[in-house]
Amino acid sequence: MKNRLIVGLIRVSIIFLFAVGLGICALWYPFSISLDTVGVVQDGPDPITLAQRISFWMQLIFMWAVSVPCFYTLHLFFRSTGYAKHDEVFCRENARLYRKAAIALLVGSVALIAGNVLFIFLEWNSFATVYIVLGAVGFVCALACYVVYRYILKAAAIQEENDSIL
């Protein structure tokens, strides 16, 4: 009963994070990028230039693309709760999920940092420093996932060794 409650709470948390991520992708990214690239639009026939459109869409597509590894990681975490539900946390399959999550977060974080450094040099986004800090947080989370992967892998090896002795 205890595992079911904990697993249920973790799954609700993952679904909440997924919904927040969708909100960020649907609302915050377009708003923050348009604030810098377009600014406040005045009345007129076509106040937005081609350069502004290119800047907006390149940044928006980039931000959506680097969000994909985060959603993939949430999917992997959700799958990992299935092992916890059946008291099989310390197995090689669960460890592989955390390894995949670490790689996905590492790739996404490095891409986010590199892209926003480029945006700083192009003077496209004044929120780039915030996104660089978020990329650094993602990098730390990737390291934490890798530590959990190594921990679960060693625990699975010890459990297999103990099971073979018994």
XYZ file of N, CA and C in Angstrom:
498
model
N 0.821 -1.197 0.000
C 0.000 0.000 0.000
C 0.861 1.255 0.000
N 1.967 1.204 0.735
C 2.844 2.359 0.824
C 3.434 2.700 -0.545
N 3.885 1.666 -1.266
C 4.460 1.903 -2.589
C 3.450 2.507 -3.541
N 2.226 2.029 -3.486
C 1.196 2.543 -4.396
C 0.954 4.028 -4.178
N 0.941 4.461 -2.918
C 0.737 5.882 -2.616
C 1.907 6.718 -3.118
N 3.105 6.278 -2.832
C 4.291 7.019 -3.261
C 4.376 7.069 -4.784
N 4.174 5.919 -5.426
C 4.207 5.868 -6.885
C 3.112 6.757 -7.473
N 1.924 6.728 -6.883
C 0.835 7.592 -7.351
C 1.181 9.065 -7.239
N 1.778 9.456 -6.120
C 2.173 10.861 -5.939
C 3.269 11.265 -6.920
N 4.217 10.368 -7.149
C 5.284 10.668 -8.110
C 4.707 10.804 -9.516
N 3.790 9.917 -9.870
C 3.175 10.001 -11.198
C 2.363 11.284 -11.369
N 1.649 11.687 -10.336
C 0.905 12.954 -10.401
C 1.877 14.122 -10.563
N 3.005 14.065 -9.861
C 4.021 15.114 -9.988
C 4.596 15.166 -11.394
N 4.837 14.009 -11.982
C 5.375 13.961 -13.346
C 4.358 14.521 -14.333
N 3.097 14.169 -14.162
C 2.052 14.699 -15.042
C 1.928 16.210 -14.870
N 2.052 16.693 -13.633
C 2.021 18.139 -13.387
C 3.186 18.833 -14.094
N 4.395 18.260 -13.978
C 5.554 18.839 -14.657
C 5.382 18.828 -16.170
N 4.775 17.771 -16.689
C 4.488 17.689 -18.122
C 3.556 18.819 -18.542
N 2.507 19.053 -17.755
C 1.554 20.126 -18.062
C 2.217 21.497 -17.970
N 3.069 21.690 -16.969
C 3.797 22.962 -16.854
C 4.704 23.158 -18.061
N 5.374 22.095 -18.472
C 6.240 22.166 -19.653
C 5.474 22.524 -20.905
N 4.289 21.937 -21.068
C 3.458 22.292 -22.217
C 3.045 23.762 -22.160
N 2.723 24.226 -20.958
C 2.366 25.637 -20.803
C 3.526 26.563 -21.149
N 4.710 26.185 -20.734
C 5.889 26.984 -21.056
C 6.106 27.017 -22.560
N 5.990 25.850 -23.200
C 6.200 25.791 -24.650
C 5.114 26.537 -25.421
N 3.886 26.478 -24.935
C 2.778 27.099 -25.654
C 2.619 28.587 -25.364
N 2.981 29.017 -24.153
C 2.724 30.406 -23.775
C 3.988 31.230 -23.542
N 4.880 30.744 -22.696
C 6.027 31.555 -22.307
C 7.013 31.754 -23.442
N 7.396 30.683 -24.133
C 8.378 30.833 -25.207
C 7.910 31.829 -26.276
N 6.700 31.670 -26.835
C 6.281 32.657 -27.844
C 6.200 34.077 -27.295
N 5.712 34.223 -26.056
C 5.595 35.562 -25.476
C 6.960 36.203 -25.263
N 7.879 35.468 -24.619
C 9.183 36.065 -24.311
C 9.993 36.339 -25.565
N 9.905 35.457 -26.542
C 10.660 35.669 -27.780
C 10.069 36.825 -28.575
N 8.751 36.906 -28.655
C 8.136 38.004 -29.402
C 8.367 39.341 -28.722
N 8.491 39.326 -27.411
C 8.755 40.556 -26.679
C 10.080 41.173 -27.118
N 11.077 40.317 -27.355
C 12.387 40.819 -27.779
C 12.480 41.059 -29.273
N 11.941 40.153 -30.070
C 12.123 40.277 -31.512
C 11.191 41.302 -32.132
N 9.942 41.325 -31.685
C 8.951 42.207 -32.293
C 8.713 43.437 -31.431
N 8.653 43.255 -30.142
C 8.354 44.368 -29.244
C 6.886 44.711 -29.304
N 6.560 45.935 -28.989
C 5.174 46.395 -29.057
C 4.918 46.844 -30.486
N 3.938 46.212 -31.122
C 3.648 46.472 -32.535
C 2.726 47.679 -32.657
N 3.102 48.580 -33.531
C 2.297 49.770 -33.804
C 1.309 49.450 -34.925
N 0.274 50.253 -35.015
C -0.684 50.086 -36.107
C -0.002 50.435 -37.422
N -0.367 49.705 -38.431
C 0.209 49.961 -39.751
C 0.015 48.754 -40.630
N 0.407 48.870 -41.889
C 0.178 47.774 -42.822
C 0.966 46.504 -42.466
N 2.273 46.593 -42.268
C 3.078 45.423 -41.914
C 4.254 45.887 -41.052
N 4.006 46.062 -39.752
C 5.054 46.606 -38.896
C 6.171 45.601 -38.567
N 5.974 44.326 -38.883
C 6.977 43.321 -38.545
C 7.836 43.053 -39.774
N 9.138 43.198 -39.617
C 10.053 42.999 -40.737
C 10.366 41.517 -40.928
N 10.971 41.201 -42.051
C 11.354 39.823 -42.349
C 12.420 39.340 -41.361
N 13.348 40.205 -40.985
C 14.387 39.833 -40.021
C 13.775 39.483 -38.664
N 12.755 40.234 -38.270
C 12.074 39.942 -37.006
C 11.345 38.599 -37.071
N 10.721 38.334 -38.193
C 10.032 37.048 -38.349
C 11.023 35.889 -38.300
N 12.132 36.025 -38.983
C 13.151 34.969 -38.994
C 13.701 34.753 -37.595
N 14.008 35.837 -36.909
C 14.525 35.739 -35.543
C 13.516 35.051 -34.624
N 12.258 35.443 -34.735
C 11.227 34.867 -33.888
C 11.091 33.373 -34.124
N 10.904 32.968 -35.389
C 10.651 31.564 -35.677
C 11.871 30.682 -35.431
N 13.068 31.200 -35.696
C 14.267 30.398 -35.420
C 14.413 30.137 -33.927
N 14.189 31.165 -33.122
C 14.298 30.991 -31.670
C 13.193 30.085 -31.136
N 11.977 30.265 -31.626
C 10.857 29.470 -31.128
C 11.030 27.990 -31.474
N 11.407 27.707 -32.700
C 11.623 26.313 -33.102
C 12.785 25.717 -32.326
N 13.828 26.496 -32.105
C 14.964 26.017 -31.315
C 14.523 25.689 -29.888
N 13.769 26.572 -29.259
C 13.333 26.335 -27.878
C 12.409 25.126 -27.794
N 11.541 24.956 -28.771
C 10.693 23.766 -28.787
C 11.544 22.511 -28.951
N 12.550 22.573 -29.811
C 13.403 21.402 -30.062
C 14.190 21.001 -28.816
N 14.713 21.989 -28.078
C 15.475 21.628 -26.876
C 14.560 21.253 -25.708
N 13.265 21.448 -25.858
C 12.317 21.003 -24.836
C 11.982 19.520 -24.988
N 12.180 18.969 -26.162
C 11.845 17.565 -26.416
C 12.593 16.625 -25.472
N 13.915 16.797 -25.229
C 14.583 15.896 -24.287
C 14.001 15.958 -22.869
N 13.491 17.100 -22.471
C 12.873 17.213 -21.140
C 11.596 16.386 -21.068
N 10.780 16.457 -22.111
C 9.556 15.658 -22.131
C 9.887 14.165 -22.214
N 10.919 13.825 -22.975
C 11.350 12.429 -23.067
C 11.812 11.932 -21.698
N 12.518 12.773 -20.962
C 12.980 12.409 -19.623
C 11.799 12.191 -18.689
N 10.796 13.028 -18.769
C 9.597 12.822 -17.951
C 8.915 11.501 -18.300
N 8.895 11.179 -19.578
C 8.343 9.887 -20.003
C 9.141 8.728 -19.395
N 10.464 8.836 -19.406
C 11.305 7.786 -18.824
C 11.084 7.673 -17.316
N 10.946 8.802 -16.646
C 10.682 8.773 -15.201
C 9.331 8.115 -14.916
N 8.341 8.401 -15.757
C 7.029 7.785 -15.571
C 7.135 6.271 -15.735
N 7.888 5.831 -16.745
C 8.101 4.390 -16.927
C 8.836 3.783 -15.744
N 9.751 4.533 -15.157
C 10.526 4.037 -14.018
C 9.650 3.791 -12.804
N 8.570 4.545 -12.681
C 7.688 4.333 -11.530
C 7.002 2.976 -11.589
N 6.905 2.394 -12.777
C 6.331 1.056 -12.901
C 7.179 0.018 -12.187
N 8.509 0.199 -12.220
C 9.388 -0.717 -11.493
C 9.231 -0.536 -9.985
N 9.055 0.696 -9.561
C 8.867 0.945 -8.134
C 7.544 0.374 -7.652
N 6.550 0.407 -8.515
C 5.234 -0.105 -8.153
C 5.285 -1.604 -7.866
N 6.168 -2.307 -8.565
C 6.282 -3.761 -8.407
C 7.496 -4.161 -7.569
N 8.037 -3.225 -6.809
C 9.209 -3.464 -5.951
C 10.401 -4.019 -6.726
N 10.615 -3.515 -7.914
C 11.744 -3.927 -8.743
C 12.606 -2.724 -9.120
N 12.840 -1.847 -8.172
C 13.598 -0.632 -8.451
C 15.026 -0.967 -8.853
N 15.616 -1.946 -8.183
C 17.020 -2.269 -8.419
C 17.150 -3.367 -9.468
N 16.880 -2.980 -10.712
C 17.053 -3.909 -11.828
C 17.757 -3.167 -12.960
N 18.371 -3.913 -13.827
C 19.160 -3.317 -14.911
C 18.285 -2.509 -15.877
N 17.055 -2.937 -16.087
C 16.164 -2.207 -16.999
C 15.847 -0.814 -16.455
N 15.627 -0.715 -15.163
C 15.366 0.584 -14.544
C 16.612 1.464 -14.609
N 17.770 0.856 -14.404
C 19.018 1.621 -14.499
C 19.189 2.189 -15.905
N 18.839 1.403 -16.913
C 18.952 1.880 -18.301
C 18.053 3.092 -18.546
N 16.886 3.112 -17.920
C 16.002 4.271 -18.078
C 16.674 5.539 -17.556
N 17.346 5.430 -16.421
C 18.027 6.602 -15.867
C 19.247 6.997 -16.699
N 19.887 6.020 -17.304
C 21.020 6.329 -18.191
C 20.520 7.094 -19.420
N 19.406 6.637 -19.998
C 18.813 7.338 -21.137
C 18.389 8.750 -20.742
N 17.821 8.885 -19.542
C 17.398 10.200 -19.064
C 18.602 11.124 -18.900
N 19.697 10.593 -18.374
C 20.899 11.405 -18.188
C 21.434 11.884 -19.533
N 21.462 10.991 -20.512
C 21.962 11.371 -21.838
C 21.047 12.403 -22.480
N 19.743 12.192 -22.392
C 18.791 13.132 -22.985
C 18.904 14.511 -22.355
N 18.989 14.555 -21.030
C 19.115 15.850 -20.354
C 20.444 16.520 -20.672
N 21.503 15.739 -20.767
C 22.815 16.303 -21.092
C 22.799 16.929 -22.481
N 22.273 16.204 -23.454
C 22.210 16.728 -24.824
C 21.334 17.978 -24.881
N 20.158 17.917 -24.247
C 19.266 19.071 -24.253
C 19.857 20.283 -23.558
N 20.544 20.058 -22.439
C 21.130 21.169 -21.682
C 22.279 21.822 -22.441
N 23.139 21.003 -23.019
C 24.264 21.554 -23.785
C 23.745 22.328 -24.989
N 22.728 21.785 -25.664
C 22.151 22.487 -26.808
C 21.500 23.803 -26.370
N 20.796 23.795 -25.247
C 20.156 25.011 -24.750
C 21.195 26.083 -24.423
N 22.263 25.682 -23.762
C 23.313 26.640 -23.415
C 23.978 27.182 -24.672
N 24.358 26.291 -25.583
C 25.051 26.724 -26.805
C 24.177 27.637 -27.651
N 22.914 27.275 -27.808
C 22.017 28.099 -28.608
C 21.793 29.473 -28.014
N 21.663 29.545 -26.710
C 21.430 30.848 -26.092
C 22.680 31.703 -26.033
N 23.842 31.075 -25.991
C 25.079 31.860 -26.128
C 25.113 32.492 -27.519
N 24.709 31.731 -28.523
C 24.628 32.276 -29.876
C 23.618 33.417 -29.933
N 22.471 33.261 -29.277
C 21.464 34.319 -29.275
C 21.974 35.587 -28.584
N 22.828 35.409 -27.577
C 23.422 36.583 -26.924
C 24.312 37.327 -27.908
N 25.131 36.583 -28.650
C 26.018 37.232 -29.627
C 25.235 37.889 -30.760
N 24.112 37.306 -31.130
C 23.275 37.896 -32.170
C 22.377 39.007 -31.633
N 22.349 39.161 -30.300
C 21.507 40.141 -29.614
C 20.027 39.934 -29.957
N 19.616 38.664 -29.944
C 18.240 38.332 -30.277
C 17.354 38.192 -29.059
N 17.895 37.779 -27.936
C 17.041 37.431 -26.808
C 17.647 37.950 -25.513
N 16.937 38.815 -24.831
C 17.440 39.334 -23.556
C 17.212 38.353 -22.412
N 16.406 37.309 -22.635
C 16.188 36.275 -21.627
C 17.209 35.144 -21.741
N 18.177 35.283 -22.624
C 19.133 34.205 -22.885
C 19.909 33.813 -21.631
N 20.247 34.769 -20.786
C 20.997 34.413 -19.572
C 20.151 33.544 -18.641
N 18.854 33.789 -18.603
C 17.964 32.951 -17.797
C 17.951 31.537 -18.357
N 17.899 31.411 -19.676
C 17.886 30.094 -20.299
C 19.232 29.384 -20.138
N 20.308 30.132 -20.092
C 21.621 29.522 -19.840
C 21.664 28.950 -18.424
N 21.124 29.684 -17.471
C 21.059 29.171 -16.097
C 20.178 27.925 -16.046
N 19.052 27.930 -16.761
C 18.205 26.734 -16.816
C 18.943 25.562 -17.462
N 19.760 25.853 -18.453
C 20.578 24.814 -19.064
C 21.579 24.241 -18.070
N 22.145 25.097 -17.229
C 23.072 24.625 -16.197
C 22.340 23.756 -15.166
N 21.125 24.134 -14.820
C 20.315 23.310 -13.907
C 20.022 21.955 -14.556
N 19.716 21.968 -15.832
C 19.490 20.725 -16.552
C 20.734 19.854 -16.583
N 21.891 20.484 -16.708
C 23.165 19.745 -16.686
C 23.365 19.075 -15.330
N 23.062 19.786 -14.256
C 23.166 19.211 -12.906
C 22.167 18.059 -12.744
N 20.964 18.217 -13.279
C 19.977 17.130 -13.226
C 20.445 15.922 -14.030
N 21.133 16.163 -15.149
C 21.685 15.057 -15.935
C 22.738 14.306 -15.131
N 23.571 15.045 -14.422
C 24.571 14.395 -13.567
C 23.900 13.595 -12.454
N 22.834 14.143 -11.880
C 22.109 13.424 -10.829
C 21.485 12.144 -11.384
N 20.939 12.201 -12.588
C 20.379 10.991 -13.210
C 21.466 9.956 -13.457
N 22.652 10.417 -13.836
C 23.750 9.481 -14.059
C 24.183 8.831 -12.745
N 24.210 9.599 -11.666
C 24.545 9.040 -10.350
C 23.501 8.002 -9.945
N 22.234 8.291 -10.154
C 21.169 7.343 -9.835
C 21.315 6.089 -10.701
N 21.656 6.273 -11.967
C 21.895 5.128 -12.855
C 22.989 4.227 -12.300
N 24.105 4.827 -11.915
C 25.216 4.028 -11.376
C 24.822 3.344 -10.076
N 24.091 4.031 -9.225
C 23.641 3.476 -7.957
C 22.713 2.282 -8.181
N 21.735 2.445 -9.052
C 20.795 1.359 -9.317
C 21.510 0.181 -9.972
N 22.448 0.456 -10.862
C 23.191 -0.619 -11.523
C 23.998 -1.436 -10.516
N 24.678 -0.766 -9.606
C 25.444 -1.481 -8.570
C 24.511 -2.242 -7.627
N 23.404 -1.626 -7.266
C 22.448 -2.304 -6.385
C 21.851 -3.523 -7.083
N 21.613 -3.445 -8.384
C 21.086 -4.594 -9.126
C 22.106 -5.723 -9.162
N 23.378 -5.366 -9.322
C 24.426 -6.391 -9.328
C 24.525 -7.075 -7.967
N 24.449 -6.299 -6.911
C 24.496 -6.876 -5.558
C 23.280 -7.756 -5.317
N 22.104 -7.293 -5.766
C 20.892 -8.090 -5.580
C 20.978 -9.403 -6.371
N 21.505 -9.365 -7.586
C 21.667 -10.585 -8.370
C 22.648 -11.542 -7.696
N 23.716 -10.978 -7.155
C 24.703 -11.805 -6.453
C 24.076 -12.455 -5.231
N 23.314 -11.688 -4.464
C 22.653 -12.243 -3.266
C 21.618 -13.304 -3.645
N 20.892 -13.072 -4.721
C 19.887 -14.050 -5.160
C 20.542 -15.348 -5.630
N 21.720 -15.232 -6.236
C 22.398 -16.453 -6.694
C 22.971 -17.258 -5.522
N 23.330 -16.577 -4.425
C 23.854 -17.264 -3.255
C 22.720 -18.004 -2.549
N 21.578 -17.354 -2.473
C 20.440 -17.969 -1.776
C 19.874 -19.049 -2.656
